[in-house]
mmCIF file of C-alpha atoms and ligand atoms in Angstrom:
data_model
loop_
_atom_site.group_PDB
_atom_site.id
_atom_site.type_symbol
_atom_site.label_atom_id
_atom_site.label_comp_id
_atom_site.label_asym_id
_atom_site.label_seq_id
_atom_site.Cartn_x
_atom_site.Cartn_y
_atom_site.Cartn_z
ATOM 1 C CA MET A 23 -0.001 0.013 -0.002
ATOM 2 C CA ILE A 24 1.357 3.454 -0.972
ATOM 3 C CA VAL A 25 0.978 6.122 1.738
ATOM 4 C CA ASN A 26 1.321 9.888 1.032
ATOM 5 C CA LYS A 27 2.495 9.212 -2.564
ATOM 6 C CA LYS A 28 6.016 8.028 -1.677
ATOM 7 C CA TYR A 29 5.876 5.719 1.336
ATOM 8 C CA ILE A 30 5.280 1.944 1.558
ATOM 9 C CA LYS A 31 3.715 0.255 4.613
ATOM 10 C CA ARG A 32 6.473 -1.808 6.266
ATOM 11 C CA HIS A 33 5.737 -2.453 9.958
ATOM 12 C CA LYS A 34 2.391 -2.697 11.767
ATOM 13 C CA MET A 35 2.071 -0.351 14.753
ATOM 14 C CA GLY A 36 1.928 -3.323 17.161
ATOM 15 C CA PHE A 37 5.427 -4.241 16.055
ATOM 16 C CA VAL A 38 6.626 -0.638 16.352
ATOM 17 C CA TYR A 39 5.412 -0.535 20.003
ATOM 18 C CA PHE A 40 7.003 -3.956 20.604
ATOM 19 C CA HIS A 41 10.361 -2.635 19.311
ATOM 20 C CA TRP A 42 10.336 0.504 21.434
ATOM 21 C CA ILE A 43 9.225 -1.255 24.641
ATOM 22 C CA ASN A 44 12.101 -3.718 24.068
ATOM 23 C CA ALA A 45 14.579 -0.903 23.400
ATOM 24 C CA VAL A 46 13.551 1.266 26.386
ATOM 25 C CA SER A 47 13.358 -1.648 28.860
ATOM 26 C CA PHE A 48 16.768 -2.917 27.660
ATOM 27 C CA PHE A 49 18.421 0.467 28.275
ATOM 28 C CA MET A 50 16.649 0.953 31.624
ATOM 29 C CA LEU A 51 17.925 -2.509 32.714
ATOM 30 C CA LEU A 52 21.454 -1.391 31.805
ATOM 31 C CA LEU A 53 21.106 1.980 33.487
ATOM 32 C CA THR A 54 19.710 0.551 36.753
ATOM 33 C CA ALA A 55 22.589 -1.970 36.946
ATOM 34 C CA LEU A 56 25.490 0.309 35.926
ATOM 35 C CA PRO A 57 26.505 1.353 39.499
ATOM 36 C CA LEU A 58 27.296 -2.332 40.202
ATOM 37 C CA TYR A 59 29.965 -2.262 37.506
ATOM 38 C CA ALA A 60 31.530 1.216 37.553
ATOM 39 C CA ASP A 61 32.145 3.657 40.378
ATOM 40 C CA SER A 62 31.605 6.549 37.980
ATOM 41 C CA PHE A 63 27.914 5.564 37.979
ATOM 42 C CA ARG A 64 27.654 5.465 41.805
ATOM 43 C CA PHE A 65 25.958 8.871 41.579
ATOM 44 C CA LEU A 66 22.848 7.033 40.342
ATOM 45 C CA TYR A 67 22.671 5.156 43.676
ATOM 46 C CA ASP A 68 23.351 8.425 45.551
ATOM 47 C CA THR A 69 20.642 10.237 43.586
ATOM 48 C CA PHE A 70 17.852 7.624 43.473
ATOM 49 C CA GLY A 71 18.875 5.250 46.273
ATOM 50 C CA ALA A 72 20.318 1.749 45.750
ATOM 51 C CA ALA A 73 17.100 -0.020 46.829
ATOM 52 C CA THR A 74 15.020 2.008 44.360
ATOM 53 C CA LEU A 75 17.299 1.215 41.423
ATOM 54 C CA GLN A 76 17.430 -2.493 42.331
ATOM 55 C CA TYR A 77 13.651 -2.538 42.535
ATOM 56 C CA ALA A 78 13.384 -0.655 39.196
ATOM 57 C CA HIS A 79 15.749 -3.268 37.639
ATOM 58 C CA ARG A 80 13.247 -5.999 38.518
ATOM 59 C CA VAL A 81 10.266 -3.997 37.229
ATOM 60 C CA PHE A 82 12.039 -3.425 33.854
ATOM 61 C CA ALA A 83 13.066 -7.110 33.805
ATOM 62 C CA VAL A 84 9.393 -8.109 34.014
ATOM 63 C CA ILE A 85 8.564 -5.723 31.123
ATOM 64 C CA PHE A 86 11.557 -7.047 29.096
ATOM 65 C CA ILE A 87 10.354 -10.646 29.615
ATOM 66 C CA LEU A 88 6.630 -10.064 29.032
ATOM 67 C CA ASN A 89 7.032 -7.801 25.982
ATOM 68 C CA PRO A 90 7.832 -10.524 23.401
ATOM 69 C CA ILE A 91 5.331 -12.899 25.004
ATOM 70 C CA ILE A 92 2.532 -10.299 24.706
ATOM 71 C CA GLY A 93 3.992 -9.413 21.273
ATOM 72 C CA LEU A 94 3.087 -12.926 20.077
ATOM 73 C CA VAL A 95 -0.506 -11.625 20.173
ATOM 74 C CA THR A 96 -0.128 -7.832 19.536
ATOM 75 C CA ALA A 97 2.762 -7.978 17.015
ATOM 76 C CA HIS A 98 2.400 -11.521 15.663
ATOM 77 C CA ASP A 99 2.950 -10.578 11.992
ATOM 78 C CA GLY A 100 6.176 -8.709 12.787
ATOM 79 C CA ILE A 101 7.481 -11.455 15.095
ATOM 80 C CA ARG A 102 6.604 -14.164 12.573
ATOM 81 C CA ARG A 103 8.547 -12.126 10.024
ATOM 82 C CA LEU A 104 11.600 -11.954 12.313
ATOM 83 C CA VAL A 105 11.636 -15.761 12.640
ATOM 84 C CA LYS A 106 10.967 -16.331 8.911
ATOM 85 C CA GLU A 107 13.820 -14.013 7.931
ATOM 86 C CA VAL A 108 16.360 -15.603 10.276
ATOM 87 C CA VAL A 109 15.640 -19.149 9.125
ATOM 88 C CA SER A 110 15.883 -18.052 5.471
ATOM 89 C CA PHE A 111 19.469 -16.797 5.899
ATOM 90 C CA GLY A 112 21.171 -17.681 2.599
ATOM 91 C CA ARG A 113 23.902 -16.939 0.055
ATOM 92 C CA ASP A 114 22.713 -13.383 -0.691
ATOM 93 C CA ASP A 115 22.895 -12.593 3.003
ATOM 94 C CA ILE A 116 26.458 -13.919 3.218
ATOM 95 C CA VAL A 117 27.498 -11.807 0.179
ATOM 96 C CA PHE A 118 25.777 -8.768 1.764
ATOM 97 C CA ASN A 119 27.703 -9.251 5.013
ATOM 98 C CA GLN A 120 30.998 -9.571 3.096
ATOM 99 C CA LYS A 121 30.467 -6.434 0.991
ATOM 100 C CA PHE A 122 28.496 -4.117 3.287
ATOM 101 C CA PRO A 123 31.296 -3.136 5.716
ATOM 102 C CA ALA A 124 32.976 -1.079 2.887
ATOM 103 C CA GLU A 125 29.948 1.304 3.136
ATOM 104 C CA LEU A 126 30.998 2.100 6.687
ATOM 105 C CA ILE A 127 34.218 3.649 5.447
ATOM 106 C CA GLY A 128 32.431 5.731 2.826
ATOM 107 C CA LYS A 129 32.843 3.374 -0.175
ATOM 108 C CA GLU A 130 30.036 2.230 -2.539
ATOM 109 C CA PRO A 131 30.621 -1.530 -2.748
ATOM 110 C CA GLU A 132 29.701 -3.173 -6.088
ATOM 111 C CA GLY A 133 27.595 -6.308 -6.450
ATOM 112 C CA ILE A 134 25.505 -6.249 -3.269
ATOM 113 C CA PRO A 135 22.579 -8.581 -4.108
ATOM 114 C CA PRO A 136 18.983 -7.353 -3.540
ATOM 115 C CA GLN A 137 17.985 -7.977 0.068
ATOM 116 C CA SER A 138 14.739 -9.363 1.476
ATOM 117 C CA PHE A 139 12.612 -7.761 4.243
ATOM 118 C CA TYR A 140 15.675 -7.713 6.505
ATOM 119 C CA ASN A 141 19.251 -7.671 5.146
ATOM 120 C CA GLY A 142 21.937 -10.176 6.139
ATOM 121 C CA GLY A 143 23.259 -7.938 8.944
ATOM 122 C CA GLU A 144 19.786 -7.352 10.369
ATOM 123 C CA LYS A 145 19.161 -11.120 10.352
ATOM 124 C CA MET A 146 22.291 -11.644 12.406
ATOM 125 C CA ASN A 147 21.190 -8.875 14.793
ATOM 126 C CA ILE A 148 17.774 -10.526 15.237
ATOM 127 C CA LEU A 149 19.353 -13.908 16.045
ATOM 128 C CA LEU A 150 21.901 -12.350 18.429
ATOM 129 C CA GLN A 151 19.229 -10.308 20.263
ATOM 130 C CA ALA A 152 16.965 -13.381 20.564
ATOM 131 C CA VAL A 153 19.790 -15.551 22.013
ATOM 132 C CA LEU A 154 20.897 -12.753 24.385
ATOM 133 C CA TRP A 155 17.261 -12.224 25.491
ATOM 134 C CA ALA A 156 16.912 -15.926 26.386
ATOM 135 C CA LEU A 157 20.263 -16.053 28.243
ATOM 136 C CA LEU A 158 19.547 -12.803 30.141
ATOM 137 C CA VAL A 159 16.111 -14.087 31.149
ATOM 138 C CA ILE A 160 17.399 -17.509 32.272
ATOM 139 C CA SER A 161 20.427 -16.169 34.180
ATOM 140 C CA GLY A 162 18.335 -13.327 35.664
ATOM 141 C CA ALA A 163 15.601 -15.720 36.809
ATOM 142 C CA VAL A 164 18.165 -17.982 38.497
ATOM 143 C CA LEU A 165 19.729 -14.964 40.289
ATOM 144 C CA TRP A 166 16.295 -13.732 41.346
ATOM 145 C CA PHE A 167 14.586 -16.978 42.398
ATOM 146 C CA GLY A 168 17.366 -19.567 42.413
ATOM 147 C CA ASP A 169 18.557 -19.231 46.026
ATOM 148 C CA GLY A 170 17.994 -22.674 47.582
ATOM 149 C CA VAL A 171 16.489 -23.949 44.332
ATOM 150 C CA VAL A 172 19.589 -24.449 42.142
ATOM 151 C CA SER A 173 23.080 -25.366 43.301
ATOM 152 C CA PRO A 174 25.183 -22.410 44.578
ATOM 153 C CA VAL A 175 27.829 -23.219 41.936
ATOM 154 C CA ILE A 176 25.324 -22.811 39.064
ATOM 155 C CA ARG A 177 23.924 -19.689 40.670
ATOM 156 C CA THR A 178 27.445 -18.186 40.944
ATOM 157 C CA TRP A 179 28.118 -18.888 37.232
ATOM 158 C CA MET A 180 24.935 -16.985 36.323
ATOM 159 C CA ILE A 181 26.544 -13.714 37.487
ATOM 160 C CA PRO A 182 29.284 -13.559 34.767
ATOM 161 C CA LEU A 183 26.874 -15.020 32.188
ATOM 162 C CA HIS A 184 24.316 -12.257 32.943
ATOM 163 C CA SER A 185 27.032 -9.548 32.778
ATOM 164 C CA ILE A 186 28.589 -10.873 29.542
ATOM 165 C CA CYS A 187 25.179 -11.020 27.802
ATOM 166 C CA ALA A 188 24.418 -7.456 28.953
ATOM 167 C CA GLY A 189 27.813 -6.328 27.553
ATOM 168 C CA PHE A 190 27.263 -8.007 24.161
ATOM 169 C CA GLY A 191 23.698 -6.699 24.070
ATOM 170 C CA PHE A 192 24.918 -3.159 24.705
ATOM 171 C CA ALA A 193 27.617 -3.372 22.004
ATOM 172 C CA ALA A 194 25.091 -4.829 19.510
ATOM 173 C CA ALA A 195 22.527 -2.147 20.391
ATOM 174 C CA ILE A 196 25.060 0.687 19.857
ATOM 175 C CA GLY A 197 26.075 -0.815 16.455
ATOM 176 C CA HIS A 198 22.390 -1.229 15.541
ATOM 177 C CA ILE A 199 21.534 2.357 16.487
ATOM 178 C CA TYR A 200 24.545 3.682 14.529
ATOM 179 C CA LEU A 201 23.504 1.688 11.443
ATOM 180 C CA ALA A 202 19.867 2.866 11.730
ATOM 181 C CA VAL A 203 20.363 6.543 12.604
ATOM 182 C CA GLY A 204 23.764 7.201 11.032
ATOM 183 C CA VAL A 205 23.921 4.964 7.968
ATOM 184 C CA ASN A 206 20.268 4.388 6.998
ATOM 185 C CA PRO A 207 18.234 7.234 8.558
ATOM 186 C CA ASP A 208 15.340 6.529 6.176
ATOM 187 C CA SER A 209 14.816 3.185 7.915
ATOM 188 C CA CYS A 210 13.900 5.034 11.163
ATOM 189 C CA HIS A 211 10.676 6.310 9.591
ATOM 190 C CA GLY A 212 9.496 2.706 9.663
ATOM 191 C CA MET A 213 9.928 2.647 13.431
ATOM 192 C CA LEU A 214 7.844 5.824 13.822
ATOM 193 C CA ASP A 215 4.680 5.367 11.750
ATOM 194 C CA GLY A 216 5.418 1.996 10.144
ATOM 195 C CA THR A 217 6.128 3.329 6.629
ATOM 196 C CA VAL A 218 9.373 3.769 4.652
ATOM 197 C CA LYS A 219 10.150 5.676 1.474
ATOM 198 C CA ALA A 220 9.652 3.555 -1.658
ATOM 199 C CA SER A 221 13.062 4.744 -2.886
ATOM 200 C CA TYR A 222 14.669 3.379 0.333
ATOM 201 C CA ALA A 223 12.744 0.085 0.044
ATOM 202 C CA VAL A 224 13.779 -0.455 -3.599
ATOM 203 C CA LYS A 225 17.440 0.321 -2.873
ATOM 204 C CA HIS A 226 17.837 -1.633 0.376
ATOM 205 C CA HIS A 227 15.122 -4.320 0.288
ATOM 206 C CA GLY A 228 14.610 -5.058 -3.425
ATOM 207 C CA LYS A 229 13.522 -8.661 -2.906
ATOM 208 C CA TRP A 230 10.856 -7.546 -0.403
ATOM 209 C CA VAL A 231 9.472 -5.004 -2.933
ATOM 210 C CA ASP A 232 9.427 -7.780 -5.611
ATOM 211 C CA GLU A 233 7.556 -9.963 -3.098
ATOM 212 C CA LEU A 234 4.911 -7.209 -2.581
ATOM 213 C CA VAL A 235 4.496 -6.861 -6.347
ATOM 214 C CA ALA A 236 4.287 -10.662 -6.811
ATOM 215 C CA GLN A 237 1.512 -10.938 -4.205
ATOM 216 C CA SER A 238 -0.305 -7.940 -5.767
ATOM 217 C CA SER A 239 -0.014 -5.731 -2.694
ATOM 218 C CA LEU A 240 1.604 -3.139 -5.016
ATOM 219 C CA THR A 241 1.933 -2.691 -8.778
ATOM 220 C CA GLU A 242 5.255 -1.962 -10.483
ATOM 221 C CA ASP A 243 3.734 1.303 -11.699
ATOM 222 C CA GLU A 244 2.819 2.384 -8.144
ATOM 223 C CA VAL A 245 6.381 1.619 -6.977
ATOM 224 C CA LYS A 246 7.848 3.582 -9.908
ATOM 225 C CA LYS A 247 5.628 6.609 -9.253
ATOM 226 C CA ALA A 248 6.366 6.529 -5.519
ATOM 227 C CA VAL A 249 10.137 6.438 -6.210
ATOM 228 C CA GLU A 250 9.782 9.322 -8.672
ATOM 229 C CA ALA A 251 7.754 11.316 -6.138
ATOM 230 C CA ASP A 252 10.823 11.302 -3.918
ATOM 231 C CA GLU A 253 13.250 12.522 -6.577
ATOM 232 C CA PRO A 254 14.351 16.155 -6.139
ATOM 233 C CA VAL A 255 12.389 18.588 -8.304
ATOM 234 C CA GLU A 256 14.732 20.713 -10.442
ATOM 235 C CA ASP A 257 14.710 24.333 -9.408
ATOM 236 C CA ALA A 258 12.744 26.105 -12.170
ATOM 237 C CA SER A 259 14.072 29.519 -11.177
ATOM 238 C CA ILE A 260 17.630 28.380 -11.883
ATOM 239 C CA GLN A 261 16.659 27.030 -15.321
ATOM 240 C CA ALA A 262 14.795 30.239 -16.176
ATOM 241 C CA ARG A 263 17.731 32.491 -15.211
ATOM 242 C CA PRO A 264 19.314 34.163 -18.290
ATOM 243 C CA VAL A 265 22.914 33.081 -18.979
HETATM 244 C C1 LIG B 328 17.481 4.671 19.656
HETATM 245 C C2 LIG B 328 17.465 3.350 19.595
HETATM 246 C C3 LIG B 328 17.029 2.530 18.391
HETATM 247 C C4 LIG B 328 16.760 2.894 17.118
HETATM 248 C C5 LIG B 328 16.842 4.288 16.464
HETATM 249 C C6 LIG B 328 16.388 1.719 16.395
HETATM 250 C C7 LIG B 328 15.972 1.633 15.063
HETATM 251 C C8 LIG B 328 15.480 0.540 14.416
HETATM 252 C C9 LIG B 328 14.931 0.518 13.103
HETATM 253 C C10 LIG B 328 14.825 1.724 12.186
HETATM 254 C C11 LIG B 328 14.542 -0.735 12.819
HETATM 255 C C12 LIG B 328 13.840 -1.240 11.558
HETATM 256 C C13 LIG B 328 14.827 -1.658 10.495
HETATM 257 C C14 LIG B 328 14.067 -2.041 9.231
HETATM 258 O O1 LIG B 328 12.882 -1.775 9.065
HETATM 259 O O2 LIG B 328 14.749 -2.657 8.352
HETATM 260 C C15 LIG B 328 14.879 -1.544 13.954
HETATM 261 C C16 LIG B 328 14.699 -2.929 14.052
HETATM 262 C C17 LIG B 328 15.160 -3.691 15.081
HETATM 263 N N1 LIG B 328 15.632 -3.213 16.301
HETATM 264 FE FE1 LIG B 328 16.028 -1.293 16.784
HETATM 265 N N2 LIG B 328 16.462 0.639 17.261
HETATM 266 C C18 LIG B 328 16.862 1.078 18.483
HETATM 267 C C19 LIG B 328 17.068 0.338 19.630
HETATM 268 C C20 LIG B 328 17.059 -1.051 19.660
HETATM 269 C C21 LIG B 328 17.483 -1.824 20.799
HETATM 270 C C22 LIG B 328 18.014 -1.239 22.103
HETATM 271 C C23 LIG B 328 17.314 -3.129 20.429
HETATM 272 C C24 LIG B 328 17.591 -4.389 21.225
HETATM 273 C C25 LIG B 328 17.891 -4.441 22.474
HETATM 274 C C26 LIG B 328 16.782 -3.151 19.084
HETATM 275 C C27 LIG B 328 16.513 -4.308 18.372
HETATM 276 C C28 LIG B 328 15.998 -4.310 17.061
HETATM 277 C C29 LIG B 328 15.771 -5.523 16.300
HETATM 278 C C30 LIG B 328 16.089 -6.964 16.772
HETATM 279 C C31 LIG B 328 15.241 -5.143 15.080
HETATM 280 C C32 LIG B 328 14.878 -6.010 13.884
HETATM 281 C C33 LIG B 328 16.089 -6.328 13.034
HETATM 282 C C34 LIG B 328 17.015 -5.179 12.675
HETATM 283 O O3 LIG B 328 16.575 -4.193 12.041
HETATM 284 O O4 LIG B 328 18.196 -5.251 13.029
HETATM 285 N N3 LIG B 328 16.644 -1.860 18.644
HETATM 286 N N4 LIG B 328 15.430 -0.747 14.920
#
């Protein structure tokens, strides 16, 4: 479906809310735990009180755990899509991941194959975030409820596991935010109202656009017109100026 002449519907709003609840709860979990790792963040304990932050950590943990479970109902299309994309990781995704890094140093790599709904890098991010989510939840649950239930040795091992997963999650989130905001700012529109520019979709997710055309959700003509609607209009006053 074309929206406002140049946008294509990409994400349902249920998925957009799911994404932001996940993002905010993840960062609040980090923030409320930071004083445990670095003295430079002790001021958070001094400002809000250690007990309040530890309590807040558990509240955000519950939100972080429940969000994808509730999302199975409220964002089922988007979550089904995440799973489908990860299990369809193939040759084009490998080639994308080999060639894409050159873009990060300002080059225009040749021969990047058209990408599906998510590109090869996004597919790896989805898998990593899903694995980290599961490990954070399991290790966190053992630390919270495991006293007297699991052996003290296992419980002790959950502390570094929980911290390592949080560290990897933070690094992946920073990389993900840089790629979204810094490298592909047009993608962020999709996480605001669920639509992206047709020109962005054709350039970065060509196979997905072909899929929409093949299932008659869009016609090739609509895509062409929506891409053209985004092209800069030449300044008539410059053309009219006498030489
Ligand atoms: C300011 C923070 C963030 C911004 C601007 C942002 C932006 C985005 C955008 C634009 C997309 C859609 C990409 C597309 O349609 O192709 C997306 C997807 C996604 N986001 Fe975020 N995000 C943020 C934080 C996070 C955090 C903290 C996490 C995880 C803890 C996360 C996990 C994901 C995942 C798994 C996806 C789907 C796959 C992907 O695009 O990599 N995001 N995000």
